[in-house]
CSV table of C-alpha atoms in Angstrom, one decimal:
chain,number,residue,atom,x,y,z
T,1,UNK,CA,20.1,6.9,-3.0
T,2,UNK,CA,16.8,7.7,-1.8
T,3,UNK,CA,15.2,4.8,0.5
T,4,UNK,CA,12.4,3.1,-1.6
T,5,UNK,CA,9.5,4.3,1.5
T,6,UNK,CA,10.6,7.7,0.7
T,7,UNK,CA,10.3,7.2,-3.0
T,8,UNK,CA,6.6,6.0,-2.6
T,9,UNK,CA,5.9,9.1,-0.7
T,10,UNK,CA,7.4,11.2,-3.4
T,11,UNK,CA,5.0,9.5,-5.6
T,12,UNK,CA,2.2,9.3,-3.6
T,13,UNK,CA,2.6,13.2,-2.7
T,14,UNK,CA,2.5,14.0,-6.5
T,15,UNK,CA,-0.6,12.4,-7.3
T,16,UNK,CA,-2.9,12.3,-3.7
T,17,UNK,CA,-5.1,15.5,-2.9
T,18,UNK,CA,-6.5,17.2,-0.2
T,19,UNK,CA,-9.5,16.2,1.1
T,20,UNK,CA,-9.3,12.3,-1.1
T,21,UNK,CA,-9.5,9.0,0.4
T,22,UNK,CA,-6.5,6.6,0.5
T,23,UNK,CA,-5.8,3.0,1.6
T,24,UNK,CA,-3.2,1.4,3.8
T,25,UNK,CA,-3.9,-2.1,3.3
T,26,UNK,CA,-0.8,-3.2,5.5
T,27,UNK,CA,-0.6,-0.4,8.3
T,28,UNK,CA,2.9,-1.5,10.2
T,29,UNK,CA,4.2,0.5,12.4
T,30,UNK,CA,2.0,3.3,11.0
T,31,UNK,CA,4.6,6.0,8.8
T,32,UNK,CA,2.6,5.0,5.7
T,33,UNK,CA,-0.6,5.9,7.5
T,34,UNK,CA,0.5,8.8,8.9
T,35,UNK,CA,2.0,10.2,5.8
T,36,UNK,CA,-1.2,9.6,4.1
T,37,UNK,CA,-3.3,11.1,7.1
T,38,UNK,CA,-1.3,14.5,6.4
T,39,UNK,CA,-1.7,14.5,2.7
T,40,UNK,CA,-5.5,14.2,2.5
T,41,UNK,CA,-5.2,16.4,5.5
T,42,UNK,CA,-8.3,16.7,8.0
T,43,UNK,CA,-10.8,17.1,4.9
T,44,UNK,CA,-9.9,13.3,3.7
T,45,UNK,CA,-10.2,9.9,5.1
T,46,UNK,CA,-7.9,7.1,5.2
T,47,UNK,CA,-8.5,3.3,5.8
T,48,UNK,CA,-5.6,1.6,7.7
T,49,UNK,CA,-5.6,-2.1,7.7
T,50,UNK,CA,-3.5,-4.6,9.3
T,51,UNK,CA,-4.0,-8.2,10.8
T,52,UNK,CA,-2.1,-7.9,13.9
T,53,UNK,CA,-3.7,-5.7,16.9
T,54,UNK,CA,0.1,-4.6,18.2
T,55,UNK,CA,0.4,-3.0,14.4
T,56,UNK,CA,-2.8,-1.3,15.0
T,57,UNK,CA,-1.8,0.3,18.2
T,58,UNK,CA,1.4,1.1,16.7
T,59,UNK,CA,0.3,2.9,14.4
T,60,UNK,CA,-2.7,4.5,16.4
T,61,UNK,CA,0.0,6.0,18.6
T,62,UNK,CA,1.5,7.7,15.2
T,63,UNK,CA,-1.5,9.3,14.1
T,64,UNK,CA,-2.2,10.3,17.7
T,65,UNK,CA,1.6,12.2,17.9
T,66,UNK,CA,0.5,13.8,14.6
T,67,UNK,CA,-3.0,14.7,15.3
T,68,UNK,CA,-4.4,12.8,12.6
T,69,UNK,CA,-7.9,11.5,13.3
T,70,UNK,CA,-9.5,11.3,9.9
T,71,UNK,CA,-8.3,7.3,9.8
T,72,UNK,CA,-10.3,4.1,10.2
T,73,UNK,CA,-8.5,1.5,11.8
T,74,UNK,CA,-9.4,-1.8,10.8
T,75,UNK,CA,-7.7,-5.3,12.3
T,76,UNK,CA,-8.2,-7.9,9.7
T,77,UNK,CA,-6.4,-9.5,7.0
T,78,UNK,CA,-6.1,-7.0,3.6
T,79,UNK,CA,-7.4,-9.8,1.0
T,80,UNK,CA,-10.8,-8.2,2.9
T,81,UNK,CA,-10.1,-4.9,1.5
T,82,UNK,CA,-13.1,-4.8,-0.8
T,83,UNK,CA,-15.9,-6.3,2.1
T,84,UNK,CA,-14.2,-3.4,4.5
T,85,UNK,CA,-13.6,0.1,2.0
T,86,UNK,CA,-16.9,0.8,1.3
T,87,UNK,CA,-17.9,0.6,-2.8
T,88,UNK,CA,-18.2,4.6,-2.6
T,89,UNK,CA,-14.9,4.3,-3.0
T,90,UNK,CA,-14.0,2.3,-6.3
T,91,UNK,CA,-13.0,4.3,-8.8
T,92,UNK,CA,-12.2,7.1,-6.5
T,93,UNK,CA,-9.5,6.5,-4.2
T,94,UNK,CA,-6.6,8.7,-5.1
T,95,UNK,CA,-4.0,6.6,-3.4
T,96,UNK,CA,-3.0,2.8,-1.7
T,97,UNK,CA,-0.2,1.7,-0.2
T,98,UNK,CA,1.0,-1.8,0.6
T,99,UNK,CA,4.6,-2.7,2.6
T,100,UNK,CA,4.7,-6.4,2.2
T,101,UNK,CA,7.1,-8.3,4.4
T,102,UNK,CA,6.6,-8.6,8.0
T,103,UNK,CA,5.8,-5.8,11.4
T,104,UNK,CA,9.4,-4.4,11.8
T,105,UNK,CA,9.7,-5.1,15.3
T,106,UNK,CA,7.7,-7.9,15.4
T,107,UNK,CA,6.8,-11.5,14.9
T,108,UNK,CA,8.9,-12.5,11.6
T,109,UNK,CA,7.0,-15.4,11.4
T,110,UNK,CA,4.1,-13.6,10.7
T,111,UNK,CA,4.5,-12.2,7.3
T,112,UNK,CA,2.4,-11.0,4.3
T,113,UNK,CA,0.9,-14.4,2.2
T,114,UNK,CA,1.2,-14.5,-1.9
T,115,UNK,CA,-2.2,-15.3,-2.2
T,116,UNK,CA,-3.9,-13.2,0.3
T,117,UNK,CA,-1.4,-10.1,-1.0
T,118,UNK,CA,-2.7,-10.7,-4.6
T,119,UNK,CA,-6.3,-11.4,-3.2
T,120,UNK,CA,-5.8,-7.8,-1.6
T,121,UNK,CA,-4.4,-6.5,-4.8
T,122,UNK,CA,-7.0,-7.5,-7.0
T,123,UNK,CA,-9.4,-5.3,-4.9
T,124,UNK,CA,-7.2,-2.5,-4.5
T,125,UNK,CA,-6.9,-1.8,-8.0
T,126,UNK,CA,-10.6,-1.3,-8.3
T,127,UNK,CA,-10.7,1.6,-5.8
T,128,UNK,CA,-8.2,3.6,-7.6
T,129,UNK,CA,-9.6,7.0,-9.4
T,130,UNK,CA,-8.2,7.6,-13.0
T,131,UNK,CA,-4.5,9.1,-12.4
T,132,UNK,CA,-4.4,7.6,-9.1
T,133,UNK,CA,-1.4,5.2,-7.7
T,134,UNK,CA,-0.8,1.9,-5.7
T,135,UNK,CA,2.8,1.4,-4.5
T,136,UNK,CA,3.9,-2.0,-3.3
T,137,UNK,CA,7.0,-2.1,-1.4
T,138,UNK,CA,8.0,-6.2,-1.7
T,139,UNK,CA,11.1,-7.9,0.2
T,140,UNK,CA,12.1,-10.8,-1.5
T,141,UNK,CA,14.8,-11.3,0.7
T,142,UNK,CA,13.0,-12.9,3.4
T,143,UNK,CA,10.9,-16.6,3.6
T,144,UNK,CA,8.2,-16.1,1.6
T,145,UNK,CA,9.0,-13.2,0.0
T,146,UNK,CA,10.2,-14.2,-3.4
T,147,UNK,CA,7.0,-16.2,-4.2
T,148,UNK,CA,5.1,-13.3,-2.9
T,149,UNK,CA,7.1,-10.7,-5.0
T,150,UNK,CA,7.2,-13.0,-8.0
T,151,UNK,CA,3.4,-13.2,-7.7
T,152,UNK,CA,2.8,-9.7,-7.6
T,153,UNK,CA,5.2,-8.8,-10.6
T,154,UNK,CA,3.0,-12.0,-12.8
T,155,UNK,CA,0.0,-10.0,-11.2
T,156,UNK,CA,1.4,-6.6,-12.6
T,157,UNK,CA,2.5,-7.9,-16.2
T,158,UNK,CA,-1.2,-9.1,-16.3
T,159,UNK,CA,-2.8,-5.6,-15.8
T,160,UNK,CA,-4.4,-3.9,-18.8
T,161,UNK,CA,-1.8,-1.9,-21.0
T,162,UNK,CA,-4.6,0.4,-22.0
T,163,UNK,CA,-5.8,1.3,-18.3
T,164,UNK,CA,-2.5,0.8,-16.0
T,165,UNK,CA,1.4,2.4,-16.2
T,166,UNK,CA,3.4,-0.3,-14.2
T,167,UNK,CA,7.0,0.6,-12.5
T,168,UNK,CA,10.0,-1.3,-11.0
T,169,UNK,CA,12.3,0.5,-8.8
T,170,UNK,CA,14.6,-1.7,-7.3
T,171,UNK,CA,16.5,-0.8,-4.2
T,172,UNK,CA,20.4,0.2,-4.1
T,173,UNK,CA,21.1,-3.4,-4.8
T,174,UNK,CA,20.2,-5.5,-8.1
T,175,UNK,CA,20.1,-8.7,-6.2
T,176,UNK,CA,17.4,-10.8,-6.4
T,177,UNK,CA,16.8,-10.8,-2.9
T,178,UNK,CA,16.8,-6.7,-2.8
T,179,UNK,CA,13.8,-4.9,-1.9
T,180,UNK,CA,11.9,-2.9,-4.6
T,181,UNK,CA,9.5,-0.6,-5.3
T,182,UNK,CA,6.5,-1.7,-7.4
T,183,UNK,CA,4.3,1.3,-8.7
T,184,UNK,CA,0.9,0.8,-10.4
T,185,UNK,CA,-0.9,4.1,-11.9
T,186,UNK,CA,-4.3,4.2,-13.6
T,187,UNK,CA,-4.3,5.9,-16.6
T,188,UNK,CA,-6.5,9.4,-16.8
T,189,UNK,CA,-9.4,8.7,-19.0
């Protein structure tokens, strides 16, 4: 089976063109970055966003190895996602990526929050152009992570029928605690 980041990418790479803007509201170690860097390619921008300065740096080194430079690096928490992307960009940002949990590699103790995530969601789904997609990869598995992922999914079931296509995609497992693949698509006016 396909891993679930590889999945999003799939996705993402479907929908995300040339030359758009995209979001990654929780930059890691930088491969979500990265991949988006090389699918608006050097006419697009990106926004990378993480709260820890080691995440930053990680992924600055990514997009230096890949000569990416069309990406703004921002170190703060992603519930600021809508004081930090500017307006320009609602309704016009072909594609945003969140990968919840914690910095693999890093401090486990510092991990995504359910309010700030949803906070940071709420936001996100203004910026997205009609046919454009948000993918949340959510670990349940870890502390924390089942009130955040439960949050989220509430957050999903509340979105507008009429406007939004929602997906599940859970990983190999079924178990609760299994990591999944949340999808969010605006519908094309």
């Amino acid at each position: 089976m396909t891993r679930l980041t590889d999945q999003a990418h799939a996705r993402i790479s479907d929908i995300l063109r040339a030359g758009e803007t995209a979001i990654d509201a929780t930059a890691g170690n930088g491969h979500d970055t990265c991949f988006l860097c090389q699918t608006v390619g050097p006419t697009g921008h990106v926004y990378a966003i993480d709260i820890q300065d080691s995440a930053l740096a990680q992924t600055a080194a990514q997009l230096a190895e890949a000569d990416c430079f069309h990406c703004e690096l921002i170190c703060c928490d992603h519930s600021l996602l809508a004081e930090i992307v500017p307006a320009e960009y609602q309704g016009a940002t072909g594609a945003i990526m969140f990968n919840l949990g914690y910095l693999p590699g890093g401090d486990h103790s510092l991990i995504t929050q359910q309010a700030t995530t949803v906070q940071a969601l709420d936001a996100a789904i203004g910026y997205l152009r009609p046919g454009g997609i948000l993918t949340i990869l959510a670990y349940p598995g870890h502390p924390g992570g089942e009130a955040e992922t439960g949050a989220i999914l509430e957050w999903m079931n509340e979105l507008p029928a009429d406007e939004f296509i929602t997906e599940t995609i859970l990983a190999r497992s079924s178990a609760p605690t299994a990591p999944r693949l949340l999808i969010v698509t605006r519908q094309e006016s």
